[in-house]
């Protein structure tokens, strides 16, 4: 029996970020055996010319696949308003052909950015959300917010991001350490709250706590380095660059807690990964994060920009190793139960089957 054909439109899998992680997970799953999957890169890191050429090449390849293959489903991945606008133009190409469409929405600071856009800009994004066959949301919170923001949005389905479970951490090394290790992974910039965390590190240093903050990610690295020096915390902050593979695994295994004081998120892969390694998480109540973190059970939730609250929650976990351990075990169990990779793939497979049957 001939395999059904899926065309995935997403940023290059070499782009640094959560979407590429999700797409690589799908491509490496049983979906690749069950379906014939084609992939087109719609975006690539680089200067404006590289991005423009990637977009044009992507549009040409989409047309090629739609003309030369029997594509059953086009699965489009996008995030912020600008990304959604780019996907609108690609969708207008796709809708000229007889295939089902999915918009996989990885929104981060979408709500705040959307409302500031012009009516023309909003109209294009609204058209995309209302005319695809399904919109995949990463959390129940996002599903409700999108329905309120863009009335008439196509039928939505919630499929959370997931991670594969690593080996369990052992407590032996962590009991013998004299310092508490904090981890932050993500885009270096204001949205992720890294500069708020650095300010809190100053307060923690003044309070006499023995800490080490590991920072991994890409973005405004110059500002990060300048801020570390201006705050005089070079002795307690180490920038590790963009970390992947074994290097990232080592950071998770050697850390005691994970902090992501973000101002806007969808469902951060880094929090899922941290929880899968048994780390308690301190983060903000934005996007799908409250669906992940149960306050006082798997970590702590704070308001974006609440430096005092961040200081208090970090200090609580610094002083109480048993609480860190208990929250970390609860976090791991939550991932095992609710964010299982196989269950995620089964949901996506079921959605594909439903659209094909239609």
mmCIF file of C-alpha atoms in Angstrom:
data_model
loop_
_atom_site.group_PDB
_atom_site.id
_atom_site.type_symbol
_atom_site.label_atom_id
_atom_site.label_comp_id
_atom_site.label_asym_id
_atom_site.label_seq_id
_atom_site.Cartn_x
_atom_site.Cartn_y
_atom_site.Cartn_z
ATOM 1 C CA UNK A 1 0.000 0.000 0.000
ATOM 2 C CA UNK A 2 1.373 3.387 -1.006
ATOM 3 C CA UNK A 3 2.322 5.646 1.870
ATOM 4 C CA UNK A 4 0.441 8.881 2.369
ATOM 5 C CA UNK A 5 2.585 11.929 1.730
ATOM 6 C CA UNK A 6 3.244 14.731 4.229
ATOM 7 C CA UNK A 7 4.967 18.000 3.401
ATOM 8 C CA UNK A 8 6.522 19.740 6.424
ATOM 9 C CA UNK A 9 7.231 23.465 6.135
ATOM 10 C CA UNK A 10 9.388 24.713 8.994
ATOM 11 C CA UNK A 11 12.580 26.608 9.804
ATOM 12 C CA UNK A 12 15.774 24.747 8.942
ATOM 13 C CA UNK A 13 16.540 21.997 11.445
ATOM 14 C CA UNK A 14 19.879 23.765 11.928
ATOM 15 C CA UNK A 15 18.163 26.883 13.266
ATOM 16 C CA UNK A 16 18.752 27.232 16.998
ATOM 17 C CA UNK A 17 15.455 26.961 18.828
ATOM 18 C CA UNK A 18 12.540 24.862 20.008
ATOM 19 C CA UNK A 19 10.786 24.412 16.656
ATOM 20 C CA UNK A 20 13.782 22.682 15.077
ATOM 21 C CA UNK A 21 13.987 20.392 18.121
ATOM 22 C CA UNK A 22 10.326 19.428 17.710
ATOM 23 C CA UNK A 23 10.642 18.858 13.954
ATOM 24 C CA UNK A 24 13.756 16.719 14.376
ATOM 25 C CA UNK A 25 11.850 14.646 16.935
ATOM 26 C CA UNK A 26 9.006 14.067 14.465
ATOM 27 C CA UNK A 27 11.400 13.178 11.648
ATOM 28 C CA UNK A 28 13.190 10.666 13.861
ATOM 29 C CA UNK A 29 9.974 8.981 15.001
ATOM 30 C CA UNK A 30 7.782 6.202 13.622
ATOM 31 C CA UNK A 31 5.993 8.820 11.530
ATOM 32 C CA UNK A 32 8.875 8.631 9.044
ATOM 33 C CA UNK A 33 8.210 4.920 8.580
ATOM 34 C CA UNK A 34 4.449 5.262 8.268
ATOM 35 C CA UNK A 35 4.368 8.265 5.929
ATOM 36 C CA UNK A 36 6.479 9.565 3.093
ATOM 37 C CA UNK A 37 7.654 12.883 4.514
ATOM 38 C CA UNK A 38 9.127 15.772 2.560
ATOM 39 C CA UNK A 39 10.570 18.821 4.297
ATOM 40 C CA UNK A 40 11.038 22.394 3.109
ATOM 41 C CA UNK A 41 13.055 24.976 5.060
ATOM 42 C CA UNK A 42 11.205 28.286 5.172
ATOM 43 C CA UNK A 43 13.739 30.149 7.300
ATOM 44 C CA UNK A 44 17.444 30.000 8.076
ATOM 45 C CA UNK A 45 19.758 31.885 10.414
ATOM 46 C CA UNK A 46 21.914 34.505 8.724
ATOM 47 C CA UNK A 47 21.813 37.974 7.210
ATOM 48 C CA UNK A 48 18.824 39.437 5.351
ATOM 49 C CA UNK A 49 20.018 38.136 1.970
ATOM 50 C CA UNK A 50 20.360 34.558 3.271
ATOM 51 C CA UNK A 51 16.897 34.751 4.835
ATOM 52 C CA UNK A 52 15.379 36.151 1.625
ATOM 53 C CA UNK A 53 17.006 33.505 -0.553
ATOM 54 C CA UNK A 54 15.873 30.760 1.824
ATOM 55 C CA UNK A 55 12.282 32.037 1.703
ATOM 56 C CA UNK A 56 12.260 32.233 -2.129
ATOM 57 C CA UNK A 57 13.896 28.827 -2.494
ATOM 58 C CA UNK A 58 11.413 27.415 0.002
ATOM 59 C CA UNK A 59 8.427 28.752 -1.939
ATOM 60 C CA UNK A 60 9.783 27.264 -5.176
ATOM 61 C CA UNK A 61 10.346 23.877 -3.535
ATOM 62 C CA UNK A 62 6.824 23.908 -2.082
ATOM 63 C CA UNK A 63 5.353 24.461 -5.531
ATOM 64 C CA UNK A 64 7.582 21.702 -6.926
ATOM 65 C CA UNK A 65 6.398 19.166 -4.349
ATOM 66 C CA UNK A 66 2.752 20.130 -4.748
ATOM 67 C CA UNK A 67 2.971 19.755 -8.529
ATOM 68 C CA UNK A 68 5.128 16.621 -8.697
ATOM 69 C CA UNK A 69 3.900 14.635 -5.662
ATOM 70 C CA UNK A 70 0.525 13.629 -4.334
ATOM 71 C CA UNK A 71 0.770 15.572 -1.065
ATOM 72 C CA UNK A 72 -2.029 14.640 1.330
ATOM 73 C CA UNK A 73 -1.201 17.002 4.222
ATOM 74 C CA UNK A 74 0.897 20.151 4.469
ATOM 75 C CA UNK A 75 2.116 20.603 8.044
ATOM 76 C CA UNK A 76 3.283 24.202 8.586
ATOM 77 C CA UNK A 77 5.242 25.294 11.678
ATOM 78 C CA UNK A 78 5.276 28.929 12.821
ATOM 79 C CA UNK A 79 5.528 31.112 15.894
ATOM 80 C CA UNK A 80 5.506 34.881 16.375
ATOM 81 C CA UNK A 81 3.434 37.285 14.238
ATOM 82 C CA UNK A 82 6.232 37.856 11.700
ATOM 83 C CA UNK A 83 6.706 34.098 11.338
ATOM 84 C CA UNK A 84 2.941 33.664 10.964
ATOM 85 C CA UNK A 85 2.867 36.373 8.300
ATOM 86 C CA UNK A 86 5.542 34.533 6.322
ATOM 87 C CA UNK A 87 3.534 31.334 6.653
ATOM 88 C CA UNK A 88 0.400 33.179 5.437
ATOM 89 C CA UNK A 89 2.025 33.781 2.046
ATOM 90 C CA UNK A 90 3.139 30.157 1.835
ATOM 91 C CA UNK A 91 -0.336 28.986 2.817
ATOM 92 C CA UNK A 92 -1.854 31.040 -0.011
ATOM 93 C CA UNK A 93 0.260 28.948 -2.372
ATOM 94 C CA UNK A 94 -0.684 25.680 -0.673
ATOM 95 C CA UNK A 95 -4.430 26.359 -0.655
ATOM 96 C CA UNK A 96 -4.467 26.363 -4.454
ATOM 97 C CA UNK A 97 -3.901 22.611 -4.276
ATOM 98 C CA UNK A 98 -6.107 19.800 -3.063
ATOM 99 C CA UNK A 99 -4.498 18.899 0.257
ATOM 100 C CA UNK A 100 -5.237 19.257 3.954
ATOM 101 C CA UNK A 101 -3.377 21.833 6.011
ATOM 102 C CA UNK A 102 -2.140 22.124 9.601
ATOM 103 C CA UNK A 103 -0.687 25.203 11.252
ATOM 104 C CA UNK A 104 1.480 24.104 14.175
ATOM 105 C CA UNK A 105 1.581 27.174 16.379
ATOM 106 C CA UNK A 106 4.678 27.593 18.567
ATOM 107 C CA UNK A 107 3.754 31.047 19.874
ATOM 108 C CA UNK A 108 5.996 32.801 22.368
ATOM 109 C CA UNK A 109 5.304 36.521 22.729
ATOM 110 C CA UNK A 110 2.586 36.293 20.081
ATOM 111 C CA UNK A 111 -0.223 37.978 22.027
ATOM 112 C CA UNK A 112 1.704 41.104 22.932
ATOM 113 C CA UNK A 113 3.135 41.502 19.424
ATOM 114 C CA UNK A 114 -0.099 40.752 17.582
ATOM 115 C CA UNK A 115 -2.184 43.478 19.214
ATOM 116 C CA UNK A 116 0.388 46.126 18.247
ATOM 117 C CA UNK A 117 0.322 45.222 14.551
ATOM 118 C CA UNK A 118 -1.594 47.123 11.880
ATOM 119 C CA UNK A 119 -5.085 45.955 10.756
ATOM 120 C CA UNK A 120 -3.532 44.878 7.438
ATOM 121 C CA UNK A 121 -0.954 42.746 9.266
ATOM 122 C CA UNK A 122 -3.582 41.225 11.575
ATOM 123 C CA UNK A 123 -5.898 40.470 8.652
ATOM 124 C CA UNK A 124 -3.261 38.286 6.981
ATOM 125 C CA UNK A 125 -2.545 36.346 10.168
ATOM 126 C CA UNK A 126 -6.284 35.951 10.865
ATOM 127 C CA UNK A 127 -6.769 34.505 7.381
ATOM 128 C CA UNK A 128 -4.143 31.852 8.080
ATOM 129 C CA UNK A 129 -5.617 30.804 11.426
ATOM 130 C CA UNK A 130 -9.169 30.720 10.094
ATOM 131 C CA UNK A 131 -8.578 28.829 6.862
ATOM 132 C CA UNK A 132 -6.178 26.003 7.651
ATOM 133 C CA UNK A 133 -7.894 22.709 8.458
ATOM 134 C CA UNK A 134 -6.399 22.454 11.952
ATOM 135 C CA UNK A 135 -4.396 24.642 14.313
ATOM 136 C CA UNK A 136 -2.152 22.762 16.732
ATOM 137 C CA UNK A 137 -1.688 24.582 20.045
ATOM 138 C CA UNK A 138 0.959 23.596 22.573
ATOM 139 C CA UNK A 139 -1.234 24.048 25.641
ATOM 140 C CA UNK A 140 -4.838 24.469 26.758
ATOM 141 C CA UNK A 141 -3.986 28.026 27.774
ATOM 142 C CA UNK A 142 -2.843 28.928 24.289
ATOM 143 C CA UNK A 143 -5.890 27.275 22.732
ATOM 144 C CA UNK A 144 -8.211 29.505 24.781
ATOM 145 C CA UNK A 145 -6.194 32.652 24.150
ATOM 146 C CA UNK A 146 -6.050 32.149 20.394
ATOM 147 C CA UNK A 147 -9.816 31.492 20.273
ATOM 148 C CA UNK A 148 -10.374 34.808 22.080
ATOM 149 C CA UNK A 149 -7.816 36.748 20.061
ATOM 150 C CA UNK A 150 -8.821 35.465 16.612
ATOM 151 C CA UNK A 151 -12.518 34.483 16.635
ATOM 152 C CA UNK A 152 -13.309 31.988 13.925
ATOM 153 C CA UNK A 153 -9.955 30.213 14.210
ATOM 154 C CA UNK A 154 -10.026 26.832 12.498
ATOM 155 C CA UNK A 155 -10.610 23.795 14.655
ATOM 156 C CA UNK A 156 -7.847 23.561 17.231
ATOM 157 C CA UNK A 157 -6.176 20.560 18.811
ATOM 158 C CA UNK A 158 -3.773 20.558 21.746
ATOM 159 C CA UNK A 159 -0.589 18.547 21.239
ATOM 160 C CA UNK A 160 2.041 19.429 23.811
ATOM 161 C CA UNK A 161 5.745 19.406 23.157
ATOM 162 C CA UNK A 162 7.463 16.372 24.617
ATOM 163 C CA UNK A 163 10.947 15.057 25.305
ATOM 164 C CA UNK A 164 12.558 11.650 25.433
ATOM 165 C CA UNK A 165 13.394 10.621 28.984
ATOM 166 C CA UNK A 166 17.109 10.553 29.850
ATOM 167 C CA UNK A 167 18.665 8.347 32.487
ATOM 168 C CA UNK A 168 17.736 9.336 36.032
ATOM 169 C CA UNK A 169 20.126 11.653 37.859
ATOM 170 C CA UNK A 170 21.878 10.353 40.938
ATOM 171 C CA UNK A 171 22.054 12.380 44.144
ATOM 172 C CA UNK A 172 25.578 11.362 45.163
ATOM 173 C CA UNK A 173 27.541 14.156 43.466
ATOM 174 C CA UNK A 174 25.021 16.815 44.434
ATOM 175 C CA UNK A 175 25.254 16.007 48.123
ATOM 176 C CA UNK A 176 29.009 16.602 48.143
ATOM 177 C CA UNK A 177 29.091 19.955 46.317
ATOM 178 C CA UNK A 178 29.759 23.163 48.227
ATOM 179 C CA UNK A 179 28.038 25.350 45.624
ATOM 180 C CA UNK A 180 24.527 25.248 44.206
ATOM 181 C CA UNK A 181 24.478 25.186 40.410
ATOM 182 C CA UNK A 182 21.744 27.095 38.560
ATOM 183 C CA UNK A 183 21.082 26.592 34.854
ATOM 184 C CA UNK A 184 19.587 28.895 32.193
ATOM 185 C CA UNK A 185 19.286 27.853 28.532
ATOM 186 C CA UNK A 186 17.668 29.968 25.854
ATOM 187 C CA UNK A 187 17.862 32.970 23.563
ATOM 188 C CA UNK A 188 20.037 35.651 25.127
ATOM 189 C CA UNK A 189 17.772 38.699 25.231
ATOM 190 C CA UNK A 190 15.178 40.574 27.232
ATOM 191 C CA UNK A 191 12.259 38.229 26.421
ATOM 192 C CA UNK A 192 13.804 35.232 28.191
ATOM 193 C CA UNK A 193 14.536 37.291 31.312
ATOM 194 C CA UNK A 194 18.243 36.462 31.518
ATOM 195 C CA UNK A 195 19.168 40.010 32.540
ATOM 196 C CA UNK A 196 16.628 39.875 35.369
ATOM 197 C CA UNK A 197 18.289 36.677 36.548
ATOM 198 C CA UNK A 198 21.722 38.329 36.492
ATOM 199 C CA UNK A 199 20.416 41.145 38.718
ATOM 200 C CA UNK A 200 19.073 38.554 41.147
ATOM 201 C CA UNK A 201 22.469 36.833 41.162
ATOM 202 C CA UNK A 202 23.939 40.079 42.519
ATOM 203 C CA UNK A 203 21.460 40.029 45.419
ATOM 204 C CA UNK A 204 22.181 36.356 46.080
ATOM 205 C CA UNK A 205 25.912 37.078 46.129
ATOM 206 C CA UNK A 206 25.427 39.906 48.624
ATOM 207 C CA UNK A 207 23.365 37.519 50.773
ATOM 208 C CA UNK A 208 26.416 35.273 51.014
ATOM 209 C CA UNK A 209 25.147 32.316 48.988
ATOM 210 C CA UNK A 210 27.669 30.133 47.183
ATOM 211 C CA UNK A 211 26.287 29.765 43.681
ATOM 212 C CA UNK A 212 27.271 29.156 40.098
ATOM 213 C CA UNK A 213 25.035 30.131 37.171
ATOM 214 C CA UNK A 214 25.588 28.373 33.856
ATOM 215 C CA UNK A 215 24.144 30.206 30.838
ATOM 216 C CA UNK A 216 23.736 28.561 27.452
ATOM 217 C CA UNK A 217 22.229 30.013 24.295
ATOM 218 C CA UNK A 218 22.656 32.350 21.365
ATOM 219 C CA UNK A 219 21.546 35.934 20.819
ATOM 220 C CA UNK A 220 22.850 39.161 22.355
ATOM 221 C CA UNK A 221 26.036 37.643 23.761
ATOM 222 C CA UNK A 222 27.890 40.972 23.842
ATOM 223 C CA UNK A 223 25.264 42.488 26.133
ATOM 224 C CA UNK A 224 25.391 39.368 28.303
ATOM 225 C CA UNK A 225 29.162 39.577 28.743
ATOM 226 C CA UNK A 226 29.061 43.343 29.380
ATOM 227 C CA UNK A 227 26.310 42.928 31.974
ATOM 228 C CA UNK A 228 28.194 40.168 33.799
ATOM 229 C CA UNK A 229 31.233 42.441 34.041
ATOM 230 C CA UNK A 230 29.297 45.587 35.017
ATOM 231 C CA UNK A 231 27.517 43.690 37.815
ATOM 232 C CA UNK A 232 30.825 42.209 39.012
ATOM 233 C CA UNK A 233 29.548 38.626 38.999
ATOM 234 C CA UNK A 234 32.101 37.064 36.656
ATOM 235 C CA UNK A 235 33.137 34.740 39.503
ATOM 236 C CA UNK A 236 29.658 33.179 39.682
ATOM 237 C CA UNK A 237 28.412 33.213 36.065
ATOM 238 C CA UNK A 238 29.785 31.088 33.221
ATOM 239 C CA UNK A 239 28.585 31.513 29.634
ATOM 240 C CA UNK A 240 28.802 28.168 27.805
ATOM 241 C CA UNK A 241 27.702 29.231 24.318
ATOM 242 C CA UNK A 242 25.112 27.342 22.297
ATOM 243 C CA UNK A 243 25.154 23.867 23.820
ATOM 244 C CA UNK A 244 23.879 20.647 22.271
ATOM 245 C CA UNK A 245 24.263 16.904 22.655
ATOM 246 C CA UNK A 246 26.585 15.673 25.403
ATOM 247 C CA UNK A 247 27.522 19.197 26.487
ATOM 248 C CA UNK A 248 23.905 20.052 27.179
ATOM 249 C CA UNK A 249 23.316 16.726 28.887
ATOM 250 C CA UNK A 250 26.294 17.396 31.174
ATOM 251 C CA UNK A 251 24.901 20.790 32.164
ATOM 252 C CA UNK A 252 21.530 19.287 33.091
ATOM 253 C CA UNK A 253 23.147 16.472 35.055
ATOM 254 C CA UNK A 254 25.427 18.804 37.010
ATOM 255 C CA UNK A 255 22.804 21.463 37.829
ATOM 256 C CA UNK A 256 20.605 21.697 40.911
ATOM 257 C CA UNK A 257 17.783 23.878 39.593
ATOM 258 C CA UNK A 258 16.622 25.474 36.364
ATOM 259 C CA UNK A 259 15.511 29.101 36.053
ATOM 260 C CA UNK A 260 13.713 30.655 33.051
ATOM 261 C CA UNK A 261 12.207 34.047 34.050
ATOM 262 C CA UNK A 262 10.664 34.605 30.615
ATOM 263 C CA UNK A 263 8.256 37.353 29.549
ATOM 264 C CA UNK A 264 6.706 35.319 26.731
ATOM 265 C CA UNK A 265 6.638 31.617 25.848
ATOM 266 C CA UNK A 266 4.709 28.873 24.131
ATOM 267 C CA UNK A 267 5.864 25.665 25.769
ATOM 268 C CA UNK A 268 9.636 25.864 26.301
ATOM 269 C CA UNK A 269 11.549 22.750 25.345
ATOM 270 C CA UNK A 270 14.234 23.700 27.872
ATOM 271 C CA UNK A 271 11.760 23.432 30.772
ATOM 272 C CA UNK A 272 10.568 20.048 29.520
ATOM 273 C CA UNK A 273 14.172 18.883 29.284
ATOM 274 C CA UNK A 274 15.067 20.226 32.736
ATOM 275 C CA UNK A 275 12.080 18.460 34.285
ATOM 276 C CA UNK A 276 12.952 15.228 32.483
ATOM 277 C CA UNK A 277 16.371 15.374 34.185
ATOM 278 C CA UNK A 278 14.680 15.773 37.560
ATOM 279 C CA UNK A 279 15.391 19.473 38.093
ATOM 280 C CA UNK A 280 13.008 21.777 39.985
ATOM 281 C CA UNK A 281 12.110 24.773 37.811
ATOM 282 C CA UNK A 282 11.525 28.428 38.640
ATOM 283 C CA UNK A 283 9.746 30.212 35.809
ATOM 284 C CA UNK A 284 6.961 32.661 34.994
ATOM 285 C CA UNK A 285 3.216 32.196 34.568
ATOM 286 C CA UNK A 286 3.159 32.949 30.824
ATOM 287 C CA UNK A 287 2.084 30.894 27.806
ATOM 288 C CA UNK A 288 1.935 27.170 28.457
ATOM 289 C CA UNK A 289 4.361 27.230 31.397
ATOM 290 C CA UNK A 290 1.605 26.949 34.075
ATOM 291 C CA UNK A 291 0.540 23.701 32.387
ATOM 292 C CA UNK A 292 4.045 22.378 33.027
ATOM 293 C CA UNK A 293 4.978 23.732 36.436
ATOM 294 C CA UNK A 294 2.761 22.974 39.408
ATOM 295 C CA UNK A 295 3.602 25.706 41.908
ATOM 296 C CA UNK A 296 5.172 24.326 45.108
ATOM 297 C CA UNK A 297 5.180 20.810 43.652
ATOM 298 C CA UNK A 298 7.461 20.668 40.594
ATOM 299 C CA UNK A 299 8.890 24.163 41.040
ATOM 300 C CA UNK A 300 7.810 27.756 41.553
ATOM 301 C CA UNK A 301 5.890 30.209 39.370
ATOM 302 C CA UNK A 302 6.504 33.956 39.553
ATOM 303 C CA UNK A 303 5.287 37.020 37.663
ATOM 304 C CA UNK A 304 7.495 38.253 34.786
ATOM 305 C CA UNK A 305 9.871 40.909 36.068
ATOM 306 C CA UNK A 306 9.356 39.996 39.734
ATOM 307 C CA UNK A 307 12.971 40.101 40.881
ATOM 308 C CA UNK A 308 12.047 39.956 44.565
ATOM 309 C CA UNK A 309 9.947 36.832 44.013
ATOM 310 C CA UNK A 310 12.701 35.228 41.950
ATOM 311 C CA UNK A 311 15.234 35.929 44.702
ATOM 312 C CA UNK A 312 12.974 34.401 47.365
ATOM 313 C CA UNK A 313 12.217 31.236 45.384
ATOM 314 C CA UNK A 314 15.848 30.648 44.439
ATOM 315 C CA UNK A 315 16.886 31.193 48.056
ATOM 316 C CA UNK A 316 14.316 28.662 49.275
ATOM 317 C CA UNK A 317 15.737 26.001 46.934
ATOM 318 C CA UNK A 318 19.331 26.929 47.749
ATOM 319 C CA UNK A 319 18.747 26.299 51.436
ATOM 320 C CA UNK A 320 16.685 23.117 51.150
ATOM 321 C CA UNK A 321 18.349 20.277 49.257
ATOM 322 C CA UNK A 322 15.586 17.837 50.201
ATOM 323 C CA UNK A 323 12.977 20.180 48.721
ATOM 324 C CA UNK A 324 15.018 20.410 45.522
ATOM 325 C CA UNK A 325 15.162 16.638 45.375
ATOM 326 C CA UNK A 326 11.442 16.199 46.040
ATOM 327 C CA UNK A 327 10.402 18.801 43.483
ATOM 328 C CA UNK A 328 12.815 17.324 40.962
ATOM 329 C CA UNK A 329 11.329 13.843 41.378
ATOM 330 C CA UNK A 330 7.821 15.276 40.977
ATOM 331 C CA UNK A 331 8.939 17.076 37.811
ATOM 332 C CA UNK A 332 10.366 13.874 36.366
ATOM 333 C CA UNK A 333 7.165 11.962 37.154
ATOM 334 C CA UNK A 334 5.050 14.641 35.474
ATOM 335 C CA UNK A 335 7.078 14.343 32.272
ATOM 336 C CA UNK A 336 6.840 10.555 32.389
ATOM 337 C CA UNK A 337 3.079 10.661 32.817
ATOM 338 C CA UNK A 338 1.897 13.634 30.755
ATOM 339 C CA UNK A 339 4.605 14.527 28.248
ATOM 340 C CA UNK A 340 5.569 11.133 26.938
ATOM 341 C CA UNK A 341 7.142 11.272 23.462
ATOM 342 C CA UNK A 342 5.318 8.204 22.165
ATOM 343 C CA UNK A 343 1.953 9.609 23.256
ATOM 344 C CA UNK A 344 2.734 12.858 21.436
ATOM 345 C CA UNK A 345 3.548 11.016 18.218
ATOM 346 C CA UNK A 346 0.353 8.970 18.564
ATOM 347 C CA UNK A 347 -1.712 12.172 18.832
ATOM 348 C CA UNK A 348 -0.090 13.625 15.735
ATOM 349 C CA UNK A 349 -0.551 10.357 13.849
ATOM 350 C CA UNK A 350 -4.235 10.313 14.833
ATOM 351 C CA UNK A 351 -4.619 13.875 13.544
ATOM 352 C CA UNK A 352 -3.005 12.933 10.240
ATOM 353 C CA UNK A 353 -5.350 9.946 9.924
ATOM 354 C CA UNK A 354 -8.407 12.072 10.669
ATOM 355 C CA UNK A 355 -7.508 14.652 8.005
ATOM 356 C CA UNK A 356 -6.711 11.975 5.447
ATOM 357 C CA UNK A 357 -10.054 10.271 6.126
ATOM 358 C CA UNK A 358 -11.843 13.596 5.668
#
